[in-house]
PDB file of C-alpha atoms in Angstrom:
ATOM      1  CA  MET A  24      92.938 106.887  97.850  1.00 33.00           C
ATOM      2  CA  SER A  25      92.273 106.316 101.892  1.00 38.00           C
ATOM      3  CA  ALA A  26      93.002 109.444 103.675  1.00 42.00           C
ATOM      4  CA  SER A  27      96.353 109.865 105.630  1.00 50.00           C
ATOM      5  CA  ASN A  28      96.787 109.735 109.214  1.00 66.00           C
ATOM      6  CA  TYR A  29      99.672 112.076 109.643  1.00 71.00           C
ATOM      7  CA  VAL A  30     101.006 115.354 107.484  1.00 75.00           C
ATOM      8  CA  ALA A  31     104.261 116.059 107.380  1.00 76.00           C
ATOM      9  CA  THR A  32     105.437 119.179 108.905  1.00 77.00           C
ATOM     10  CA  GLY A  33     109.328 119.673 108.131  1.00 81.00           C
ATOM     11  CA  SER A  34     112.268 118.180 105.818  1.00 87.00           C
ATOM     12  CA  ALA A  35     114.852 115.806 105.890  1.00 92.00           C
ATOM     13  CA  ARG A  36     117.452 114.464 104.008  1.00 94.00           C
ATOM     14  CA  CYS A  37     119.534 111.101 103.935  1.00 94.00           C
ATOM     15  CA  GLU A  38     121.935 109.433 101.500  1.00 96.00           C
ATOM     16  CA  ILE A  39     122.604 105.849 100.693  1.00 94.00           C
ATOM     17  CA  GLU A  40     125.063 104.107  98.548  1.00 95.00           C
ATOM     18  CA  ILE A  41     124.265 100.770  96.496  1.00 94.00           C
ATOM     19  CA  LYS A  42     126.579  99.329  94.081  1.00 93.00           C
ATOM     20  CA  LYS A  43     128.330 102.416  93.611  1.00 93.00           C
ATOM     21  CA  SER A  44     125.315 104.401  92.763  1.00 94.00           C
ATOM     22  CA  ARG A  45     124.475 107.275  95.009  1.00 96.00           C
ATOM     23  CA  PHE A  46     120.840 107.990  96.135  1.00 97.00           C
ATOM     24  CA  ILE A  47     120.412 111.164  97.720  1.00 97.00           C
ATOM     25  CA  ALA A  48     116.669 111.242  99.322  1.00 97.00           C
ATOM     26  CA  TYR A  49     115.072 114.614 100.518  1.00 96.00           C
ATOM     27  CA  ALA A  50     111.169 114.448 102.052  1.00 95.00           C
ATOM     28  CA  TYR A  51     109.596 118.029 102.395  1.00 93.00           C
ATOM     29  CA  ALA A  52     106.469 119.111 103.805  1.00 89.00           C
ATOM     30  CA  ALA A  53     104.264 120.374 100.565  1.00 90.00           C
ATOM     31  CA  LYS A  54     100.472 121.355 100.757  1.00 85.00           C
ATOM     32  CA  THR A  55      99.661 121.906  96.838  1.00 88.00           C
ATOM     33  CA  ARG A  56     101.074 120.429  93.829  1.00 92.00           C
ATOM     34  CA  GLU A  57     102.675 124.018  93.142  1.00 93.00           C
ATOM     35  CA  GLN A  58     104.927 123.525  96.234  1.00 93.00           C
ATOM     36  CA  ALA A  59     105.686 119.892  95.463  1.00 94.00           C
ATOM     37  CA  LEU A  60     107.078 121.030  91.981  1.00 95.00           C
ATOM     38  CA  GLU A  61     108.905 123.905  93.272  1.00 95.00           C
ATOM     39  CA  ILE A  62     110.633 121.784  95.402  1.00 95.00           C
ATOM     40  CA  LEU A  63     111.156 119.486  92.870  1.00 96.00           C
ATOM     41  CA  ALA A  64     112.678 122.561  91.000  1.00 96.00           C
ATOM     42  CA  SER A  65     114.891 123.693  93.994  1.00 95.00           C
ATOM     43  CA  VAL A  66     116.693 119.821  94.236  1.00 96.00           C
ATOM     44  CA  ARG A  67     117.267 119.770  90.831  1.00 96.00           C
ATOM     45  CA  THR A  68     119.264 123.141  90.762  1.00 96.00           C
ATOM     46  CA  ARG A  69     121.086 121.839  93.580  1.00 96.00           C
ATOM     47  CA  TYR A  70     122.156 118.623  91.827  1.00 96.00           C
ATOM     48  CA  PRO A  71     122.078 119.578  88.102  1.00 96.00           C
ATOM     49  CA  ASP A  72     124.626 117.095  86.934  1.00 95.00           C
ATOM     50  CA  ALA A  73     122.588 113.977  88.462  1.00 95.00           C
ATOM     51  CA  ARG A  74     121.391 111.628  85.957  1.00 91.00           C
ATOM     52  CA  HIS A  75     118.181 111.286  87.408  1.00 96.00           C
ATOM     53  CA  HIS A  76     115.918 113.036  89.845  1.00 97.00           C
ATOM     54  CA  CYS A  77     112.927 110.485  90.508  1.00 98.00           C
ATOM     55  CA  TRP A  78     109.922 111.757  92.790  1.00 97.00           C
ATOM     56  CA  ALA A  79     106.964 111.330  93.958  1.00 96.00           C
ATOM     57  CA  TYR A  80     104.175 113.252  96.192  1.00 95.00           C
ATOM     58  CA  ALA A  81     100.830 112.626  98.427  1.00 90.00           C
ATOM     59  CA  LEU A  82      98.592 115.480  99.018  1.00 88.00           C
ATOM     60  CA  GLY A  83      95.281 116.118 100.458  1.00 77.00           C
ATOM     61  CA  GLY A  84      93.779 114.221 103.920  1.00 61.00           C
ATOM     62  CA  ILE A  85      90.695 113.880 105.609  1.00 48.00           C
ATOM     63  CA  ASN A  86      89.283 117.203 104.716  1.00 47.00           C
ATOM     64  CA  SER A  87      90.196 117.039 101.279  1.00 53.00           C
ATOM     65  CA  PRO A  88      90.390 114.216  98.586  1.00 52.00           C
ATOM     66  CA  MET A  89      94.192 112.395  98.040  1.00 70.00           C
ATOM     67  CA  SER A  90      95.928 113.334  95.201  1.00 87.00           C
ATOM     68  CA  ALA A  91      99.366 112.255  94.501  1.00 91.00           C
ATOM     69  CA  ALA A  92     101.739 111.916  91.542  1.00 94.00           C
ATOM     70  CA  MET A  93     104.828 110.293  90.704  1.00 96.00           C
ATOM     71  CA  ASN A  94     107.639 110.359  87.897  1.00 97.00           C
ATOM     72  CA  ASP A  95     110.659 107.843  86.967  1.00 97.00           C
ATOM     73  CA  ASP A  96     112.847 110.675  85.398  1.00 96.00           C
ATOM     74  CA  GLY A  97     114.198 108.433  82.681  1.00 94.00           C
ATOM     75  CA  GLU A  98     114.502 105.340  85.013  1.00 95.00           C
ATOM     76  CA  PRO A  99     112.955 102.185  83.545  1.00 95.00           C
ATOM     77  CA  SER A 100     109.444 102.698  84.136  1.00 95.00           C
ATOM     78  CA  GLY A 101     107.746 101.489  87.022  1.00 95.00           C
ATOM     79  CA  THR A 102     111.280 101.378  89.285  1.00 96.00           C
ATOM     80  CA  ALA A 103     111.768 104.629  91.018  1.00 97.00           C
ATOM     81  CA  GLY A 104     108.493 106.903  91.356  1.00 95.00           C
ATOM     82  CA  LYS A 105     106.125 104.268  92.219  1.00 96.00           C
ATOM     83  CA  PRO A 106     107.929 102.597  94.972  1.00 96.00           C
ATOM     84  CA  ILE A 107     108.751 106.288  96.096  1.00 96.00           C
ATOM     85  CA  LEU A 108     104.710 106.547  96.226  1.00 94.00           C
ATOM     86  CA  ASN A 109     104.581 103.207  97.438  1.00 93.00           C
ATOM     87  CA  VAL A 110     106.472 104.171 100.895  1.00 93.00           C
ATOM     88  CA  LEU A 111     104.387 107.535 100.973  1.00 90.00           C
ATOM     89  CA  GLN A 112     101.221 105.164 101.328  1.00 86.00           C
ATOM     90  CA  HIS A 113     102.509 102.543 103.360  1.00 87.00           C
ATOM     91  CA  LYS A 114     103.340 105.220 105.799  1.00 84.00           C
ATOM     92  CA  GLY A 115     100.120 106.774 106.062  1.00 80.00           C
ATOM     93  CA  ILE A 116     101.521 110.512 105.453  1.00 83.00           C
ATOM     94  CA  SER A 117     100.080 113.256 103.388  1.00 83.00           C
ATOM     95  CA  ASN A 118     100.944 116.715 102.351  1.00 87.00           C
ATOM     96  CA  VAL A 119     104.641 115.410 101.577  1.00 91.00           C
ATOM     97  CA  MET A 120     106.996 115.534  98.420  1.00 95.00           C
ATOM     98  CA  VAL A 121     109.882 113.363  98.281  1.00 97.00           C
ATOM     99  CA  VAL A 122     112.715 113.204  95.614  1.00 97.00           C
ATOM    100  CA  VAL A 123     115.787 110.932  95.227  1.00 98.00           C
ATOM    101  CA  VAL A 124     118.540 112.362  93.273  1.00 97.00           C
ATOM    102  CA  ARG A 125     120.706 109.389  91.603  1.00 97.00           C
ATOM    103  CA  TYR A 126     124.004 109.337  90.690  1.00 96.00           C
ATOM    104  CA  PHE A 127     125.155 106.418  88.604  1.00 93.00           C
ATOM    105  CA  GLY A 128     127.850 104.418  89.752  1.00 90.00           C
ATOM    106  CA  GLY A 129     129.133 102.325  86.636  1.00 90.00           C
ATOM    107  CA  VAL A 130     127.212  99.096  87.993  1.00 91.00           C
ATOM    108  CA  LYS A 131     123.633  98.554  86.525  1.00 92.00           C
ATOM    109  CA  LEU A 132     121.045  97.650  89.255  1.00 93.00           C
ATOM    110  CA  GLY A 133     118.405  96.292  87.351  1.00 93.00           C
ATOM    111  CA  ALA A 134     114.681  96.601  87.755  1.00 95.00           C
ATOM    112  CA  GLY A 135     114.194  95.013  91.001  1.00 95.00           C
ATOM    113  CA  GLY A 136     117.535  96.558  92.352  1.00 95.00           C
ATOM    114  CA  LEU A 137     116.154  99.916  91.513  1.00 96.00           C
ATOM    115  CA  VAL A 138     112.505  99.611  92.947  1.00 97.00           C
ATOM    116  CA  ARG A 139     114.815  98.166  96.265  1.00 96.00           C
ATOM    117  CA  ALA A 140     116.767 101.099  95.869  1.00 97.00           C
ATOM    118  CA  TYR A 141     114.729 103.714  95.634  1.00 97.00           C
ATOM    119  CA  SER A 142     112.177 101.698  98.459  1.00 97.00           C
ATOM    120  CA  GLN A 143     115.115 102.058 100.270  1.00 96.00           C
ATOM    121  CA  ALA A 144     116.198 105.627  99.939  1.00 96.00           C
ATOM    122  CA  ALA A 145     112.552 106.676 100.609  1.00 95.00           C
ATOM    123  CA  GLU A 146     112.143 104.507 103.473  1.00 94.00           C
ATOM    124  CA  ALA A 147     115.274 105.959 104.990  1.00 95.00           C
ATOM    125  CA  VAL A 148     114.179 109.678 104.655  1.00 93.00           C
ATOM    126  CA  MET A 149     110.635 108.746 105.721  1.00 92.00           C
ATOM    127  CA  GLN A 150     111.730 107.934 108.964  1.00 91.00           C
ATOM    128  CA  LYS A 151     113.679 110.986 109.496  1.00 90.00           C
ATOM    129  CA  LEU A 152     110.689 113.652 108.486  1.00 88.00           C
ATOM    130  CA  PRO A 153     108.867 115.268 111.222  1.00 78.00           C
ATOM    131  CA  ASN A 154     105.277 114.726 111.246  1.00 73.00           C
ATOM    132  CA  GLU A 155     101.991 114.904 113.218  1.00 62.00           C
ATOM    133  CA  ILE A 156      98.603 113.534 113.482  1.00 64.00           C
ATOM    134  CA  HIS A 157      96.083 114.753 111.003  1.00 61.00           C
ATOM    135  CA  VAL A 158      93.143 116.014 113.175  1.00 59.00           C
ATOM    136  CA  ALA A 159      89.877 115.851 111.532  1.00 65.00           C
ATOM    137  CA  SER A 160      88.571 119.484 111.309  1.00 73.00           C
ATOM    138  CA  SER A 161      85.485 121.272 109.932  1.00 80.00           C
ATOM    139  CA  ARG A 162      85.068 124.376 108.535  1.00 87.00           C
ATOM    140  CA  TRP A 163      81.826 127.041 109.906  1.00 91.00           C
ATOM    141  CA  GLN A 164      80.819 130.620 109.571  1.00 93.00           C
ATOM    142  CA  LEU A 165      79.432 132.848 111.859  1.00 93.00           C
ATOM    143  CA  ASN A 166      77.674 135.930 111.971  1.00 92.00           C
ATOM    144  CA  PHE A 167      77.249 137.829 115.185  1.00 91.00           C
ATOM    145  CA  ASP A 168      77.041 141.040 116.920  1.00 91.00           C
ATOM    146  CA  PHE A 169      80.795 142.793 117.821  1.00 92.00           C
ATOM    147  CA  ALA A 170      79.832 142.262 121.516  1.00 92.00           C
ATOM    148  CA  LEU A 171      80.149 138.361 121.175  1.00 93.00           C
ATOM    149  CA  GLU A 172      83.782 138.747 119.370  1.00 93.00           C
ATOM    150  CA  GLN A 173      85.611 138.003 122.962  1.00 94.00           C
ATOM    151  CA  PRO A 174      83.370 135.245 123.908  1.00 94.00           C
ATOM    152  CA  LEU A 175      84.101 133.528 120.601  1.00 94.00           C
ATOM    153  CA  ARG A 176      87.611 133.806 120.559  1.00 93.00           C
ATOM    154  CA  HIS A 177      87.711 132.754 124.386  1.00 94.00           C
ATOM    155  CA  PHE A 178      85.484 129.695 123.335  1.00 94.00           C
ATOM    156  CA  LEU A 179      87.805 128.647 120.202  1.00 92.00           C
ATOM    157  CA  SER A 180      91.164 128.919 122.387  1.00 91.00           C
ATOM    158  CA  ALA A 181      89.499 126.225 125.023  1.00 92.00           C
ATOM    159  CA  HIS A 182      88.301 123.702 121.914  1.00 90.00           C
ATOM    160  CA  GLU A 183      92.006 124.103 119.552  1.00 82.00           C
ATOM    161  CA  GLY A 184      89.667 126.421 116.878  1.00 87.00           C
ATOM    162  CA  GLU A 185      90.882 129.413 115.308  1.00 86.00           C
ATOM    163  CA  ILE A 186      89.818 132.101 112.937  1.00 89.00           C
ATOM    164  CA  LEU A 187      90.732 131.413 109.258  1.00 86.00           C
ATOM    165  CA  ALA A 188      88.969 134.960 107.915  1.00 90.00           C
ATOM    166  CA  ILE A 189      87.332 137.642 109.794  1.00 92.00           C
ATOM    167  CA  ASP A 190      84.997 140.690 108.012  1.00 93.00           C
ATOM    168  CA  TYR A 191      83.677 143.594 110.166  1.00 92.00           C
ATOM    169  CA  ASN A 192      80.684 144.897 108.301  1.00 89.00           C
ATOM    170  CA  THR A 193      76.989 145.827 110.047  1.00 89.00           C
ATOM    171  CA  GLN A 194      77.698 142.563 111.985  1.00 90.00           C
ATOM    172  CA  VAL A 195      80.734 140.349 112.482  1.00 93.00           C
ATOM    173  CA  THR A 196      81.231 137.270 109.930  1.00 94.00           C
ATOM    174  CA  ALA A 197      83.815 134.999 110.644  1.00 93.00           C
ATOM    175  CA  SER A 198      84.901 131.854 109.438  1.00 92.00           C
ATOM    176  CA  LEU A 199      86.383 129.173 111.307  1.00 91.00           C
ATOM    177  CA  ALA A 200      88.158 125.962 111.621  1.00 85.00           C
ATOM    178  CA  LEU A 201      87.370 123.760 114.641  1.00 85.00           C
ATOM    179  CA  PRO A 202      88.535 120.115 115.348  1.00 81.00           C
ATOM    180  CA  GLU A 203      85.113 117.884 114.592  1.00 79.00           C
ATOM    181  CA  LYS A 204      85.271 116.581 117.782  1.00 84.00           C
ATOM    182  CA  HIS A 205      84.180 119.854 119.170  1.00 87.00           C
ATOM    183  CA  SER A 206      81.234 120.478 116.690  1.00 88.00           C
ATOM    184  CA  GLN A 207      78.439 119.898 119.189  1.00 91.00           C
ATOM    185  CA  ALA A 208      80.046 122.286 121.450  1.00 93.00           C
ATOM    186  CA  LEU A 209      79.968 124.805 118.981  1.00 92.00           C
ATOM    187  CA  LEU A 210      76.318 124.193 118.246  1.00 93.00           C
ATOM    188  CA  GLY A 211      75.631 124.605 121.564  1.00 94.00           C
ATOM    189  CA  PHE A 212      77.604 127.779 121.875  1.00 94.00           C
ATOM    190  CA  CYS A 213      76.187 129.428 119.158  1.00 92.00           C
ATOM    191  CA  ALA A 214      72.408 128.160 120.329  1.00 93.00           C
ATOM    192  CA  GLN A 215      73.541 130.009 123.902  1.00 92.00           C
ATOM    193  CA  TYR A 216      73.783 132.696 122.409  1.00 89.00           C
ATOM    194  CA  GLN A 217      71.571 132.864 119.186  1.00 89.00           C
ATOM    195  CA  LEU A 218      73.951 132.836 116.536  1.00 87.00           C
ATOM    196  CA  SER A 219      73.345 132.654 112.872  1.00 86.00           C
ATOM    197  CA  VAL A 220      75.836 129.303 112.146  1.00 89.00           C
ATOM    198  CA  GLU A 221      76.618 127.441 108.668  1.00 89.00           C
ATOM    199  CA  ASN A 222      78.628 124.281 108.595  1.00 87.00           C
ATOM    200  CA  LEU A 223      81.281 125.052 105.667  1.00 83.00           C
ATOM    201  CA  SER A 224      82.864 121.892 105.529  1.00 67.00           C
TER     202      SER A 224
END
């Protein structure tokens, strides 16, 4: 699966009605399978009497392999989870969990009708979901003397980088995340100060 261009950053809800069936769609930012399944559990708790809680997620992105899963939750195979996942993949958004709750209205939609309904519900909620460009970043480990911590922090603030972890021992060891477009600038910084640097990406 190709890397996504966008990642979810918030949540959204919408509801549509098709032939008396209610489709209530939720989209949430989720970075791990565990987070996605917690979201599913929360939505199930909110609508315990609904007949179906169908879902799909797409996780990962540029720096990690994409993983995806889906579930029809009692709907005919391929009529709910797959259409939801297709919308996520078409939108190119990852780190997202979508759950569509269905209350059956007494009128059967047929397989084609279900595919269209779940696609429409997923499309509607994804249009509301906040997201942002997924910037490719690289991870680095640096070892340096205490006196160089401030110059390093200044460099990172000027180059959209951040310190992920820092350990103070005889020397300082720091793990960094930095947009890939600034990798050469970091290597230049390390050469200037003669720092030990390792690319962890």
